[in-house]
Coordinates of C-alpha atoms (C1' of nucleotides) in Angstrom, one line a residue:
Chain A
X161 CA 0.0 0.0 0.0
X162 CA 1.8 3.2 -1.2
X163 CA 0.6 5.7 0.6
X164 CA 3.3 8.5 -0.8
X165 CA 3.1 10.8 -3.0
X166 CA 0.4 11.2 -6.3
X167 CA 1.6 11.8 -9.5
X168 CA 0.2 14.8 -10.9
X169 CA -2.0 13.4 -13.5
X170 CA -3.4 10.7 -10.8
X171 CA -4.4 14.1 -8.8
X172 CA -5.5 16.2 -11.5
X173 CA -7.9 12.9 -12.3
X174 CA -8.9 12.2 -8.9
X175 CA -9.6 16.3 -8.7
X176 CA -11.8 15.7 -12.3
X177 CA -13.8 12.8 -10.9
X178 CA -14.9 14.1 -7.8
X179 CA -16.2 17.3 -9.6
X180 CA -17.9 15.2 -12.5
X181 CA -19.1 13.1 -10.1
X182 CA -20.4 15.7 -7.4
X183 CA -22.1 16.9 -10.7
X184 CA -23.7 14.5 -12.2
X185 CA -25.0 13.3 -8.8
X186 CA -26.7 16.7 -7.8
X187 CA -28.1 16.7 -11.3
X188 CA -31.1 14.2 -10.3
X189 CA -31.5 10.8 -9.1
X190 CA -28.6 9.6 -8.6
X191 CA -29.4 6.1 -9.3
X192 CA -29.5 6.7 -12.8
X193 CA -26.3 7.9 -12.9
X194 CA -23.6 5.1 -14.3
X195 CA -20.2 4.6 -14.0
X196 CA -19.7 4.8 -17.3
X197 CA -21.0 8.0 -17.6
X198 CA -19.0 9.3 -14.5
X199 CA -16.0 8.4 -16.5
X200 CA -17.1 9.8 -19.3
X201 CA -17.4 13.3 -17.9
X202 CA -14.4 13.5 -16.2
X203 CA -12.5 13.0 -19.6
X204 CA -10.8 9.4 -18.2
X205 CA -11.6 5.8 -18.6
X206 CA -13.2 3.4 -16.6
X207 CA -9.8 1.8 -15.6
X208 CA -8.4 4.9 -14.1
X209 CA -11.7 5.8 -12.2
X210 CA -11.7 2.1 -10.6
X211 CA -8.0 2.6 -9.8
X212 CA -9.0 5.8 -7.9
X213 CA -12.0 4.8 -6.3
X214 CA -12.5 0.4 -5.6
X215 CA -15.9 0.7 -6.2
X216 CA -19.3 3.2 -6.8
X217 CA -20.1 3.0 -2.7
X218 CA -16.3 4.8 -2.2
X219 CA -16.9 7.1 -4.5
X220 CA -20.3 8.5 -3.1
X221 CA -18.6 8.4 0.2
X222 CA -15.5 10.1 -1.1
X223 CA -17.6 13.2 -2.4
X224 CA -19.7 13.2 0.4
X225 CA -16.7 13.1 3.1
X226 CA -15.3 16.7 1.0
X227 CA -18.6 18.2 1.4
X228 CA -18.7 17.5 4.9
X229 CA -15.6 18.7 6.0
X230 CA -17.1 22.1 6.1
X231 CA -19.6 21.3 9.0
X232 CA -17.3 18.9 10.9
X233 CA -14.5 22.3 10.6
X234 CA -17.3 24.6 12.3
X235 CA -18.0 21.9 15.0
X236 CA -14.2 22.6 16.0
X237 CA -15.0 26.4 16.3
X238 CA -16.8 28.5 18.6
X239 CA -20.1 27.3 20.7
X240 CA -22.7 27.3 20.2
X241 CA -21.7 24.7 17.1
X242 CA -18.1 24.1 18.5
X243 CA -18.1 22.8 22.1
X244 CA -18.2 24.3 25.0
X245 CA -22.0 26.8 25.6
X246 CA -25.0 25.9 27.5
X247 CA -26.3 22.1 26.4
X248 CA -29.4 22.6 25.2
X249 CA -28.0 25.5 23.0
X250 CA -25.2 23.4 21.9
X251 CA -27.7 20.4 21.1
X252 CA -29.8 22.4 19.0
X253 CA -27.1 24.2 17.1
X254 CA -26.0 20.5 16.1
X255 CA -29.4 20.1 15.0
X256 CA -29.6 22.9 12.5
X257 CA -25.8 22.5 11.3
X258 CA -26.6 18.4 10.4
X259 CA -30.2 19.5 9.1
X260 CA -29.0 21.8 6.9
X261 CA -25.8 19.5 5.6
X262 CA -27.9 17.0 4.8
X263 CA -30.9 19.5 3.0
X264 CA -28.0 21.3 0.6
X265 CA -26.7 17.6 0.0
X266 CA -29.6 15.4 -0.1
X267 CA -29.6 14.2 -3.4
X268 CA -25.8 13.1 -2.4
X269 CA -27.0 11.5 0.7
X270 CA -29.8 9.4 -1.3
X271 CA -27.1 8.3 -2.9
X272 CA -24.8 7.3 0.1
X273 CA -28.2 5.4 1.5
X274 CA -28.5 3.2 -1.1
X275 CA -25.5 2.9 -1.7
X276 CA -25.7 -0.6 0.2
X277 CA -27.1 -1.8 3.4
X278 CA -25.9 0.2 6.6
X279 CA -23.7 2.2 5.1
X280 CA -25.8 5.4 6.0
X281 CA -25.4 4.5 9.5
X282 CA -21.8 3.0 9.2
X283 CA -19.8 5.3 7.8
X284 CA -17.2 7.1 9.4
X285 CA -19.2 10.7 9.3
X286 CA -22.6 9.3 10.3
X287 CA -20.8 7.9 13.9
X288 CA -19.3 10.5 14.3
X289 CA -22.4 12.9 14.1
X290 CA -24.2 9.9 16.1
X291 CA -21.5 10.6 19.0
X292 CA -21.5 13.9 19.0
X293 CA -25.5 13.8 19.0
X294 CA -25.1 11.5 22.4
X295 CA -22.8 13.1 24.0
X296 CA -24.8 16.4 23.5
X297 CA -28.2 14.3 24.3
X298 CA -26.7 12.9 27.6
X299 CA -25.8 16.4 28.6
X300 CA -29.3 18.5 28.3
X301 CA -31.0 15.4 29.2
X302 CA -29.6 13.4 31.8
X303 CA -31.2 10.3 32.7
X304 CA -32.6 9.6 29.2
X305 CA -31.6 7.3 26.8
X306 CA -29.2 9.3 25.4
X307 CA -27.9 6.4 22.8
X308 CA -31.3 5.5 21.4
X309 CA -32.4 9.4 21.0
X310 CA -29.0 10.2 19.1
X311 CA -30.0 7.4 16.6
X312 CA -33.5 8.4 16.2
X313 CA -32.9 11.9 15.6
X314 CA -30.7 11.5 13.2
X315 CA -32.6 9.1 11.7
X316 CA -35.4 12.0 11.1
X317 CA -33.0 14.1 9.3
X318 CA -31.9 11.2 6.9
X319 CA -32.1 12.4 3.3
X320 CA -34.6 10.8 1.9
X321 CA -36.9 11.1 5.3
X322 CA -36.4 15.0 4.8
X323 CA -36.8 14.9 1.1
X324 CA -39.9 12.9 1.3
X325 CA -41.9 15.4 3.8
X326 CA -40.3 18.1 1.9
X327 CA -41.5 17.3 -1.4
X328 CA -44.4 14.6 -1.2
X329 CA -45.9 16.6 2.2
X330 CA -45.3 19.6 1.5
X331 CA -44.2 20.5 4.5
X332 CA -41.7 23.6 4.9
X333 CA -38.0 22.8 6.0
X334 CA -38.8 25.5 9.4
X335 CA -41.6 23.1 10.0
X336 CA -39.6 20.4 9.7
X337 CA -36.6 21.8 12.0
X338 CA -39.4 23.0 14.7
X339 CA -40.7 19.7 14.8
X340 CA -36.7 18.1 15.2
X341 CA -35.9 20.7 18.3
X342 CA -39.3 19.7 19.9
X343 CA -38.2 16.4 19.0
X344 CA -35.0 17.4 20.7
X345 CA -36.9 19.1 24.2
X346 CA -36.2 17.3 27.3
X347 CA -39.9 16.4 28.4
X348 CA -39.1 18.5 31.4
X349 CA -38.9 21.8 30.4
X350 CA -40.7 21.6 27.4
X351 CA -43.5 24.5 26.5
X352 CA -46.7 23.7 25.3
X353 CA -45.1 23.9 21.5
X354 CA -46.8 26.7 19.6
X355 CA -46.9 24.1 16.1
X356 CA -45.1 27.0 14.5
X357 CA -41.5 28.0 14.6
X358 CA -40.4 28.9 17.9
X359 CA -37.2 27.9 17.4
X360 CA -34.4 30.6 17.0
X361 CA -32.3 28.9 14.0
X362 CA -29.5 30.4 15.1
X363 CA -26.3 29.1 13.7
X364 CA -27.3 27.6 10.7
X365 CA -23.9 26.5 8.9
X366 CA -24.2 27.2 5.1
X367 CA -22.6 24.6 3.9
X368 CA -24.4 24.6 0.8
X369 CA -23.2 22.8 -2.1
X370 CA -19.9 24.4 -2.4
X371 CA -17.7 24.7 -5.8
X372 CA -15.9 21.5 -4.4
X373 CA -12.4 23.2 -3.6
X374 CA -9.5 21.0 -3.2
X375 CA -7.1 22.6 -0.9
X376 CA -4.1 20.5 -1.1
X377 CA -5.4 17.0 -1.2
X378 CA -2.1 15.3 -0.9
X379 CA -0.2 16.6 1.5
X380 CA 2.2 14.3 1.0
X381 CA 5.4 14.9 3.4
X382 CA 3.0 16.1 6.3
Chain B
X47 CA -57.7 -6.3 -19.5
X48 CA -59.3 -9.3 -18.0
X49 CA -60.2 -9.1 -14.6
X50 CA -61.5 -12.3 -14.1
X51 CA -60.8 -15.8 -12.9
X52 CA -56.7 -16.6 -13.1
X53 CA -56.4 -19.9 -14.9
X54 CA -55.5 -22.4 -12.4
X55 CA -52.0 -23.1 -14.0
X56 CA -51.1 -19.2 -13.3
X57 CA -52.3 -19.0 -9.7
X58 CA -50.1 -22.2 -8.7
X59 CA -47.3 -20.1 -10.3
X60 CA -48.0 -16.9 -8.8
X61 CA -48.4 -19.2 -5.7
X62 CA -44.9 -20.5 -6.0
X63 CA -43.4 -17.7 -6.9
X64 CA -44.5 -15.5 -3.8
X65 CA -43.3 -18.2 -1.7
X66 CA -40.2 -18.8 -3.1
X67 CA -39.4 -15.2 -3.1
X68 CA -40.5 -15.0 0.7
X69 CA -38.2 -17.5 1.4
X70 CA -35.5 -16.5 -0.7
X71 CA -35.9 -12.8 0.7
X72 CA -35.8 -14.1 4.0
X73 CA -32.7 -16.1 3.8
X74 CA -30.6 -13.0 3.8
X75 CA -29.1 -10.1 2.2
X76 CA -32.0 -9.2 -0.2
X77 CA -29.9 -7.3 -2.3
X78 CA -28.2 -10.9 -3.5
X79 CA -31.4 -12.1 -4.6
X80 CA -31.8 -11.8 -8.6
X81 CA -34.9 -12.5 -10.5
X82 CA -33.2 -15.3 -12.0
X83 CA -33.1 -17.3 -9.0
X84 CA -36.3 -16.4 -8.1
X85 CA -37.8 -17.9 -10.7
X86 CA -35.9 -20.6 -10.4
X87 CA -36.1 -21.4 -7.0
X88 CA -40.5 -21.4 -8.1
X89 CA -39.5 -23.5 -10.9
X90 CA -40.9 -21.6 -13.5
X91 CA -39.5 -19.2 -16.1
X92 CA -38.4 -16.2 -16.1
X93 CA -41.2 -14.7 -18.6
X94 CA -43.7 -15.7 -16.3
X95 CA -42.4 -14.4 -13.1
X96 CA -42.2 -10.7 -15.1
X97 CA -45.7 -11.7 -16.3
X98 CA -47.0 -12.3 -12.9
X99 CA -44.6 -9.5 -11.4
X100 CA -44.0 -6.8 -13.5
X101 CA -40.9 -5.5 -11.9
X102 CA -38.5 -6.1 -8.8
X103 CA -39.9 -3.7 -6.8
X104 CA -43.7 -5.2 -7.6
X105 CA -42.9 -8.7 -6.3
X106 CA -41.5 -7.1 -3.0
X107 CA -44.3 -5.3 -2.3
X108 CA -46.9 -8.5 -3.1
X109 CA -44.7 -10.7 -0.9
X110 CA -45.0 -7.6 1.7
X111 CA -48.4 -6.9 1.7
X112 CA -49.2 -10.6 2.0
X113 CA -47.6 -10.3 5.5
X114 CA -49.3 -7.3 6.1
X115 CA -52.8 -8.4 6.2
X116 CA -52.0 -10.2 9.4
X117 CA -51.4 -7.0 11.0
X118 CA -54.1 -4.5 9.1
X119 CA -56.8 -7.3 10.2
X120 CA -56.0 -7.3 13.7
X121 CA -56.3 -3.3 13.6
X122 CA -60.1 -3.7 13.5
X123 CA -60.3 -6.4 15.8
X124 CA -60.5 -5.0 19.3
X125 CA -58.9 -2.1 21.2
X126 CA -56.8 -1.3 22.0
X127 CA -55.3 -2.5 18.5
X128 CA -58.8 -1.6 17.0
X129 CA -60.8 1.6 16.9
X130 CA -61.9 3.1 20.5
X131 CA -60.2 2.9 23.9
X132 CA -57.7 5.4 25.6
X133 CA -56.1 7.6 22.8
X134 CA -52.6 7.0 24.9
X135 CA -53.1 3.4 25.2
X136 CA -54.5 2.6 21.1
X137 CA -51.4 4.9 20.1
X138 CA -49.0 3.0 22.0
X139 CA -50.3 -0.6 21.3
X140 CA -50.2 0.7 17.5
X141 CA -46.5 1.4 17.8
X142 CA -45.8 -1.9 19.3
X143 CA -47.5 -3.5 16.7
X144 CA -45.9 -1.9 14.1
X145 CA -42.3 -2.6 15.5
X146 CA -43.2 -6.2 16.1
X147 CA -44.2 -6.3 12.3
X148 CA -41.0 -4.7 11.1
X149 CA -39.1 -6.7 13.6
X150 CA -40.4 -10.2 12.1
X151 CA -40.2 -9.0 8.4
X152 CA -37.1 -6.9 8.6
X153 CA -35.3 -8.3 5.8
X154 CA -38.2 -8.2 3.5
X155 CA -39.1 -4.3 4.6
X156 CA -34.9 -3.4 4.2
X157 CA -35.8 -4.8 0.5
X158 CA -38.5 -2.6 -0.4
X159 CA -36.7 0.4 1.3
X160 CA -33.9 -0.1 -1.2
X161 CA -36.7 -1.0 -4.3
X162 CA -36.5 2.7 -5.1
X163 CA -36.3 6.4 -3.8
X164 CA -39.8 7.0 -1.7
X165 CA -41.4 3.6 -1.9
X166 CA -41.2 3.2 1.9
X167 CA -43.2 6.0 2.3
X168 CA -45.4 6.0 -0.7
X169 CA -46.3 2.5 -0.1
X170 CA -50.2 2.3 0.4
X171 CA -49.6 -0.1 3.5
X172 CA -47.5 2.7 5.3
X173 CA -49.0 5.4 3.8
X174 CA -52.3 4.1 6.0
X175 CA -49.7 3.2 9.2
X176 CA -48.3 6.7 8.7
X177 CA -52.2 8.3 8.6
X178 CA -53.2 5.8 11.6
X179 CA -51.0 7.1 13.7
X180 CA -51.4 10.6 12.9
X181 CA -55.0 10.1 14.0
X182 CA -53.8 8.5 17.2
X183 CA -50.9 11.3 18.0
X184 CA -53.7 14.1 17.3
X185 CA -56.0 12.1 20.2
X186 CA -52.8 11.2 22.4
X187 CA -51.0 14.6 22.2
X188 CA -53.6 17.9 20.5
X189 CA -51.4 20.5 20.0
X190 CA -48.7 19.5 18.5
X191 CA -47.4 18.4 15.0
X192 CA -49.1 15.1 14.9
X193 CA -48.5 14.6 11.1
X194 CA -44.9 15.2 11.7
X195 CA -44.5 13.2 14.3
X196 CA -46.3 10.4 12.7
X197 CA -43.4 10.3 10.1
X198 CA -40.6 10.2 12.8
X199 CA -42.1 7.6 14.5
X200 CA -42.7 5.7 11.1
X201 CA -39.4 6.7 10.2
X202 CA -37.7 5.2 13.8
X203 CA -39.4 1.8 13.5
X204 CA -38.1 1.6 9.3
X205 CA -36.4 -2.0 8.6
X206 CA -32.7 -1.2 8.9
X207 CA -33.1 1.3 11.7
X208 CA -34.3 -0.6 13.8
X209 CA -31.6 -3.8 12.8
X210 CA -28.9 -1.3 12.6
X211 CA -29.5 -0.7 16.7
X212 CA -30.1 -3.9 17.2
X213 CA -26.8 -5.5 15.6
X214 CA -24.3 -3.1 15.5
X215 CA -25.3 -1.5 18.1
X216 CA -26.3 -4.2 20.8
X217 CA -29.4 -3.0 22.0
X218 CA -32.8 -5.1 22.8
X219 CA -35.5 -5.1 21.4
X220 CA -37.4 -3.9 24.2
X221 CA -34.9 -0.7 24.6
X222 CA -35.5 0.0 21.2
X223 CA -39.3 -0.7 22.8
X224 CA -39.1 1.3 25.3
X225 CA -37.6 4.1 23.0
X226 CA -39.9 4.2 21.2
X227 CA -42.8 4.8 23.4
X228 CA -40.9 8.1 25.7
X229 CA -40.7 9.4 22.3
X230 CA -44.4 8.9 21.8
X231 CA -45.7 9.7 25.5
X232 CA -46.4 13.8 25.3
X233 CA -44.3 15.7 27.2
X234 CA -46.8 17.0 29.5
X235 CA -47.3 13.5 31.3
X236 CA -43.7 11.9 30.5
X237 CA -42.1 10.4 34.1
X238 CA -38.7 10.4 34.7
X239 CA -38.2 7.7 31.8
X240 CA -36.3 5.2 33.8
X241 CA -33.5 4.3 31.0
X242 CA -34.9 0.5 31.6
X243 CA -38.0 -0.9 30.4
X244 CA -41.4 0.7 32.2
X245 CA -43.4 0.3 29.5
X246 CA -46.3 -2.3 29.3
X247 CA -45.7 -3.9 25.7
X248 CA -49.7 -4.9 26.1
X249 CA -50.4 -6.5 22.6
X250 CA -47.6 -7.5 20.6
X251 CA -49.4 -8.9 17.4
X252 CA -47.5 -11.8 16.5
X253 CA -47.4 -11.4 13.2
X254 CA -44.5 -13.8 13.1
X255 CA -43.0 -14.5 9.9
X256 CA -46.1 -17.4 8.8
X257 CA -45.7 -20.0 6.8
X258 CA -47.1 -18.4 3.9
X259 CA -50.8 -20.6 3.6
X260 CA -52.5 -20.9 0.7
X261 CA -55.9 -21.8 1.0
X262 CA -56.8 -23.8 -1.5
X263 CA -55.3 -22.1 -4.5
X264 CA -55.9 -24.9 -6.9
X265 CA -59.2 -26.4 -6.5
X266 CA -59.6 -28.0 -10.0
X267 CA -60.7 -31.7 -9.2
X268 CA -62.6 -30.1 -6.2
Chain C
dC160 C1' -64.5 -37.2 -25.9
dT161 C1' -62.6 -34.2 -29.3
dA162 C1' -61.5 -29.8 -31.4
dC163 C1' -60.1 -25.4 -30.7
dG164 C1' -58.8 -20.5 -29.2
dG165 C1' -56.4 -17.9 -26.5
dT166 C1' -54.1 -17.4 -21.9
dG167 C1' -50.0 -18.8 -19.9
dT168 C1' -45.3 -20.5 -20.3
dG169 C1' -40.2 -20.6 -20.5
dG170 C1' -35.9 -19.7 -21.8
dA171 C1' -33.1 -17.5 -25.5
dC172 C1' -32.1 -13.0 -25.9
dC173 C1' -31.1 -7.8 -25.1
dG174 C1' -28.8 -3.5 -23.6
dG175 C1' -26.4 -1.9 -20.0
dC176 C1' -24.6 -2.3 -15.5
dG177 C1' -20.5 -2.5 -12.1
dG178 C1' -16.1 -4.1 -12.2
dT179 C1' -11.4 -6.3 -14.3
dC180 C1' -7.4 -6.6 -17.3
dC181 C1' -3.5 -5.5 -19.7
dG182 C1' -0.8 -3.3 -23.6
dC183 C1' 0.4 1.4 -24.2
dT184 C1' 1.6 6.3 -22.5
dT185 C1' 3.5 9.5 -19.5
dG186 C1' 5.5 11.9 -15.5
dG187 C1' 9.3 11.9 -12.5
dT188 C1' 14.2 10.9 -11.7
dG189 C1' 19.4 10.3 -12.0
Chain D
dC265 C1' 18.2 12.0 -22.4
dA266 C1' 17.1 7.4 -21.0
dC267 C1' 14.6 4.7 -18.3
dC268 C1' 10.7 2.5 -16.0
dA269 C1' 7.1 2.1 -12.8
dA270 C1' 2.8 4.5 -12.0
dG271 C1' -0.9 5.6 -14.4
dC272 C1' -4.1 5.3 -18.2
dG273 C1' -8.1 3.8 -21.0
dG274 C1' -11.3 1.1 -23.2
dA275 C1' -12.2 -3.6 -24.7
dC276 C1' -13.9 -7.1 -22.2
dC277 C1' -16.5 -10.0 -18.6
dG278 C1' -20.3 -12.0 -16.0
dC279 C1' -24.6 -11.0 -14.7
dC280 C1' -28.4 -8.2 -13.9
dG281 C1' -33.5 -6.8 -14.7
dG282 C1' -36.5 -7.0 -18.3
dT283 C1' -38.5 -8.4 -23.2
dC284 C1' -40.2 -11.5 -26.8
dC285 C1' -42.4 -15.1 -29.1
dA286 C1' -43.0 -20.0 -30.6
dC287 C1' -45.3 -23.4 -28.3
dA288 C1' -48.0 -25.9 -24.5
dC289 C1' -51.8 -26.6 -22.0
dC290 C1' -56.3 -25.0 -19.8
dG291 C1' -61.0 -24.5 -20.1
dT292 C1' -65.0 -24.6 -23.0
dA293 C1' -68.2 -25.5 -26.8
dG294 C1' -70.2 -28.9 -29.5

DNA sequence: CTACGGTGTGGACCGGCGGTCCGCTTGGTG
DNA sequence: CACCAAGCGGACCGCCGGTCCACACCGTAG
């Protein structure tokens, strides 16, 4: 396993293949979207994106790990989104920061959760959100099950969940992220939940879809 | 389009292929399962399992719904499964039967999930869970957003949630229970929520897997 | 019981998929 | 500049879901 240094026209292909990709996926249902074609927009053959990328679930995950990086970058900031604040505060900022990744990705996501079984759950980002969730969980609501909630709520902003009452229900994504914070409201202290949008959205992340970037992807002689 | 009596050499078929696909989709890892093998496992050809089925996701579903009856009959049987009763109490026996349906048909569910983007919502079968128990949450808990909650709690008991807790995450079946049912009980009148298992799992369905039946599907020489 | 029409059958066949292979090209190095 | 491994690309593979059609067999009319 070389792990050294990538010949510039391996980067330069890897770079056109993620962008292609990234592309073609936010185009519309992703399903449709072939290997083949993948290849054929990012000017190199089949071989070379199979060298890059074993197979189509790495390749979903790979573009979906670069669009990420912007949210799991502001978790390591300031509160209320970086750690440190009240709990509650800090719980629903996490809230809003992964409902909003996953809305300006969603078609991405889709992707990522058919991609094969478990893999929404099990990749590397998704337990790490799961974590952060529970830890966050366990500290404005002690004495819950702070495992099983984590899970759950992110569960109801999986892609396709949010997609689906988006677009077949009509419902609006405030509705949605008031329901997720009540959702998210120790039992305790909750107010009788005004239905509405009482919810102050505060940090809300922009992560949007972003013009990919690349930002020295082989650092090489770190 | 004939409507009419199947010809008894076509309902064996369709027979034997719903219950070789059952048991094929049970087996494991629906993905695996190709058409091909379906219709070989019914012994019969391919052409007539795509003129009996007209598509992947169409044989799921049949196989699915079969299993479904079990539980849709039982919801007008009696409360607190049936209509009446405590709105708290029909709300929560509802969940538990819906989690002890996906629970015994997991596999089968995780393959319609993956059939195509929305078809675990826009399913008739869920689409009437997910109506259900908007009814129930409006009785159980007026005031909030029962139709959004309806589609969390839908979306907390889908297929490979509920086995992604319960194998890679270790937990039981009654935490995932138990879960559950704090997420359902309104705020107003929540306890403490002891971590463990309070709840009273009343009904629990029993929907079991069943070995298919057929009820005299070839009369013939009656 | 026989003749017959049309529904039902089955497996060869199709286009295209994800993925592999390998002879040729090209970038990096001494 | 010479060298050669890393990289490339597209022909190729096995198999998939799905279609097609010559033929078989069911059910009925006589």
């Amino acid at each position: 396993m070389k792990v050294g240094p990538e010949r510039a026209d391996a980067a330069r292909n890897r770079e056109a293949i993620l962008t292609a990709a990234a592309e073609l996926f936010d185009r519309a249902d992703v399903e449709t979207v072939s290997m083949n074609e993948i290849a054929e927009a990012a000017g190199v053959g089949k071989g070379t994106l199979f060298r890059r990328f074993s197979d189509r679930g790495s390749l979903i995950e790979a573009v979906l790990t670069r669009r990420a990086a912007a949210l799991l970058r502001q978790e390591q900031g300031p509160p209320p989104l970086g750690p440190g604040g009240e709990p509650a505060e800090a719980l629903h900022a996490y809230l809003d920061g992964l409902l909003d990744f996953v809305w300006a990705n969603r078609s991405l996501i889709r992707a990522l959760e058919q991609s094969g079984p478990n893999v929404f759950y099990a990749n590397p980002a998704s337990r790490h959100w799961i974590a952060e969730l529970t830890r966050r969980l366990a500290a404005a609501r002690p004495g819950e099950d702070a495992d099983y909630l984590a899970h759950i709520l992110y569960t109801a902003v999986r892609a396709d969940a949010v997609d689906y009452l988006y677009t077949a229900r009509g419902m609006s994504l405030d509705r949605i992220r008031a329901g997720l914070h009540a959702l998210a409201t120790p039992a305790a202290t909750v107010p009788p939940v005004a239905a509405t949008v009482p919810v102050p959205v505060p940090v809300a992340v922009a992560v949007a879809v972003a013009p990919a970037v690349t930002t020295a992807v082989v650092p090489r002689g770190g």
